[in-house]
Short mmCIF file of C-alpha atoms in Angstrom, two decimals:
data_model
loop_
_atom_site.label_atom_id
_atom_site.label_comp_id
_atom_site.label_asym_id
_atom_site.label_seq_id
_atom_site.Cartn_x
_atom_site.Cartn_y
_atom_site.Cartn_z
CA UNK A 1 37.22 -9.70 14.96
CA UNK A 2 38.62 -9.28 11.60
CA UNK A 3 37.55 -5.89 9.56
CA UNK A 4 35.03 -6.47 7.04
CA UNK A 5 34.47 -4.91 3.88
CA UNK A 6 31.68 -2.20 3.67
CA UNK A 7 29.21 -3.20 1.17
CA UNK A 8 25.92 -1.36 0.30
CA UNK A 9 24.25 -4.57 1.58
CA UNK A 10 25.99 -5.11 4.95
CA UNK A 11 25.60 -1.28 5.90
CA UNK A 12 21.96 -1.46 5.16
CA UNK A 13 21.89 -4.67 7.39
CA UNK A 14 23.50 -2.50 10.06
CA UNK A 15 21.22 -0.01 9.96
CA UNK A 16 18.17 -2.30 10.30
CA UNK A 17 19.20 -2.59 13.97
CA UNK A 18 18.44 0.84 14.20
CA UNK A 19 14.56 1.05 15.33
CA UNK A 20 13.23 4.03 13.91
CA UNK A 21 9.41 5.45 13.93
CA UNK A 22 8.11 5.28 10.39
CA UNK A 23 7.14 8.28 8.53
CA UNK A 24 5.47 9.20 4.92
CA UNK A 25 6.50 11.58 3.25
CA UNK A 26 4.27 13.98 0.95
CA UNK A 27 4.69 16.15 -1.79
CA UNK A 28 2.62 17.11 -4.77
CA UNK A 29 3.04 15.85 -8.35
CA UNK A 30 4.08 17.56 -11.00
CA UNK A 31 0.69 19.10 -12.20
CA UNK A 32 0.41 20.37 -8.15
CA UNK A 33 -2.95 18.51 -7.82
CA UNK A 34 -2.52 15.21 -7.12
CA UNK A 35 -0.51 14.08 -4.02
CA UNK A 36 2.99 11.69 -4.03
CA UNK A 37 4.37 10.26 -1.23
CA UNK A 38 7.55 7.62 0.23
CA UNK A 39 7.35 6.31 3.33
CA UNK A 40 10.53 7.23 4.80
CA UNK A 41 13.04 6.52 7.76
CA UNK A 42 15.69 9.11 7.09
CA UNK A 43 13.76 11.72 8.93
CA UNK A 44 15.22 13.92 11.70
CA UNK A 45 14.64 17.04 13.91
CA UNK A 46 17.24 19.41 13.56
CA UNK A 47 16.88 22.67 15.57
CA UNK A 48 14.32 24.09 18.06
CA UNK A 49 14.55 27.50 16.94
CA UNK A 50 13.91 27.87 14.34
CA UNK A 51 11.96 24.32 14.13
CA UNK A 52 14.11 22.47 11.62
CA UNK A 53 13.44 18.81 10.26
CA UNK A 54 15.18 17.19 7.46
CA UNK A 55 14.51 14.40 5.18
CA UNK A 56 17.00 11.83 3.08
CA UNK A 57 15.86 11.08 -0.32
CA UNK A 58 17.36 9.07 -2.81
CA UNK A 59 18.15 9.78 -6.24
CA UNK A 60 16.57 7.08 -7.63
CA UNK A 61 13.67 7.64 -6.30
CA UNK A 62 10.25 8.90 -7.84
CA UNK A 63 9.78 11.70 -5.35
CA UNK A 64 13.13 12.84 -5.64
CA UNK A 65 12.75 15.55 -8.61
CA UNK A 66 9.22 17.02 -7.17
CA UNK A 67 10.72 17.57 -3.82
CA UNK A 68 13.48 19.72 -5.89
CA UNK A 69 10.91 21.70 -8.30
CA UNK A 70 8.13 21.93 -5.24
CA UNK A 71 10.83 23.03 -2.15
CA UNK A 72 7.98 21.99 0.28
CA UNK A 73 7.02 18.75 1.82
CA UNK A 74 5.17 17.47 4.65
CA UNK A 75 6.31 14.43 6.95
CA UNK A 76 3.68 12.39 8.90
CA UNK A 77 4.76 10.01 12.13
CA UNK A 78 2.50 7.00 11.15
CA UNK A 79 0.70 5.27 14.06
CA UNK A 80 0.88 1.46 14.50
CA UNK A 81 -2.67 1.63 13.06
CA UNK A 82 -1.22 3.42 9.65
CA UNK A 83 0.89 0.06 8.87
CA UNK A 84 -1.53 -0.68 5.51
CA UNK A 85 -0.41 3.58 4.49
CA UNK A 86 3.26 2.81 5.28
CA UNK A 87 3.19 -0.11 2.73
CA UNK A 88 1.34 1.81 0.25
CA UNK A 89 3.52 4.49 -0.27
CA UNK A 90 6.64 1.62 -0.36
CA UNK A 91 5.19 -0.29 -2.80
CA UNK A 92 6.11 1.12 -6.74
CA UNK A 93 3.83 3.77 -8.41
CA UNK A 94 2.39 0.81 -10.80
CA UNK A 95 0.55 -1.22 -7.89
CA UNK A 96 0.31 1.97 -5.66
CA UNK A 97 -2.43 3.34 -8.54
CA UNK A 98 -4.67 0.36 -8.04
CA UNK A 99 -4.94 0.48 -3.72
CA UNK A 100 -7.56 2.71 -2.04
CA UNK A 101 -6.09 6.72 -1.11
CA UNK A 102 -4.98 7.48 1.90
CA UNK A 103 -7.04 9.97 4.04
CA UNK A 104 -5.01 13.42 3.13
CA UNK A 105 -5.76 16.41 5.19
CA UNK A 106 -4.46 20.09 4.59
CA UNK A 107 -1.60 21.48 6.62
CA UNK A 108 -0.23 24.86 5.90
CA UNK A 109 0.47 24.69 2.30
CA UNK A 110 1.20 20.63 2.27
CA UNK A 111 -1.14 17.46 2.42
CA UNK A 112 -0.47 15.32 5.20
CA UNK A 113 -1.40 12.13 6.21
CA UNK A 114 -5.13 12.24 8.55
CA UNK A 115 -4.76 10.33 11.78
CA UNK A 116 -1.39 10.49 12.16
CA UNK A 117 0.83 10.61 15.59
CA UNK A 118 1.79 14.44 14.39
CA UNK A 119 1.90 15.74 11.06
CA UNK A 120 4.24 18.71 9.67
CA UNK A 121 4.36 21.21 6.72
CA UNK A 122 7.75 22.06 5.73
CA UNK A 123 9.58 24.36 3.49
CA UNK A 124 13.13 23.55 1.93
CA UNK A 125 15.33 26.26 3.11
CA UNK A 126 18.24 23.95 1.77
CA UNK A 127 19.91 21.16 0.23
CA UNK A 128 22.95 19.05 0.43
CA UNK A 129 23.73 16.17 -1.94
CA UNK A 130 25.05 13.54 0.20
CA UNK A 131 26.04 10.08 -2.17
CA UNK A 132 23.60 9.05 -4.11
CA UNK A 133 20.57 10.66 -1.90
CA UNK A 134 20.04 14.53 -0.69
CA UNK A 135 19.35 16.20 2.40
CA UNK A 136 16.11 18.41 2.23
CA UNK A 137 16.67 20.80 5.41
CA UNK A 138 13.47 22.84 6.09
CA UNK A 139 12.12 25.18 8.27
CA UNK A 140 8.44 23.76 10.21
CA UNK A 141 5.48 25.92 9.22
CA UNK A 142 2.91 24.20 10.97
CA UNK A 143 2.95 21.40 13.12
CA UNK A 144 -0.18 19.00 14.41
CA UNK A 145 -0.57 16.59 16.99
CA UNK A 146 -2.51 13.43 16.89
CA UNK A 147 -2.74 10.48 19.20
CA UNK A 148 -2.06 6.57 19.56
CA UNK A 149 1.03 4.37 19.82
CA UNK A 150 4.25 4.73 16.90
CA UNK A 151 4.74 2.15 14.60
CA UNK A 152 8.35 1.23 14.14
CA UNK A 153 10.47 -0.27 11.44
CA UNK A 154 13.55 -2.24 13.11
CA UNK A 155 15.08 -5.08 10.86
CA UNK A 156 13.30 -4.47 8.05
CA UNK A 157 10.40 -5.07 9.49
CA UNK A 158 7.43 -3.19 10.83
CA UNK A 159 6.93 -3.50 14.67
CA UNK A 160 5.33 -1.87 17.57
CA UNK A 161 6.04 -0.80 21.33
CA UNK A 162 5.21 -3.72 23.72
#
């Protein structure tokens, strides 16, 4: 098979045989009242002890520059049920400000997503600038456990366990 050159499209297209859970991933705007969020893939445990999690985040993205002034997130593992929050929080900030809130809960010092598979409050203990996104490595706080089945995202599409 001849070698093929390694475009930003055909290593996305790659990836999207990669199934992955689907997370969201919350931080708070700039005024620290109001609550932003991505729903995000490029999630990861890191280390048992301590916990460690880290999170990919573009630099193009809106979240990007209040995850580096706020140094704290929290992640949420959506359940299959959660597929209307994953799309809201992919969808751009214009149309995002006319759809109903998600349910937010408080966890540690982050807002989470309520009903979710497990939820986590994180703090950035550091970063790594990795192309044109950086890795947010930080240390789990506190950690809750939910209930139900994951939702997945495999081939750019949203899915679910059989």
């Amino acid at each position: 098979m001849p070698n093929t050159e390694v475009t930003s499209e055909l290593f996305r297209t790659a990836w999207s045989n990669f199934a992955t859970g689907v997370t969201v991933i919350t931080t708070l705007e700039a005024e620290g009242t109001d609550v932003h969020g991505m729903t995000a893939n490029g999630v990861a445990s890191i280390s048992l002890e301590p916990p460690l999690a880290m999170v990919t985040i573009g630099h193009d993205r809106n979240t990007f520059p209040l995850m580096m002034m706020n140094q704290r997130f929290g992640i949420s593992v959506l359940t299959r049920e959660q597929r209307g929050v994953a799309r809201h929080f992919s969808v751009p900030e214009e149309i995002r400000k006319t759809l109903p809130t998600p349910p937010y809960e408080e966890l540690g010092e982050s807002m989470v997503i309520g009903g979710s598979l497990a939820t986590m409050d994180c703090r950035v203990v550091r970063t790594v600038q990795a192309g044109d996104h950086t890795i947010f490595l930080a240390e789990v706080e506190h950690v809750k456990i939910g209930y139900g089945h994951p939702l997945i995202f495999y081939q750019s599409h949203f899915a679910e366990l059989a």
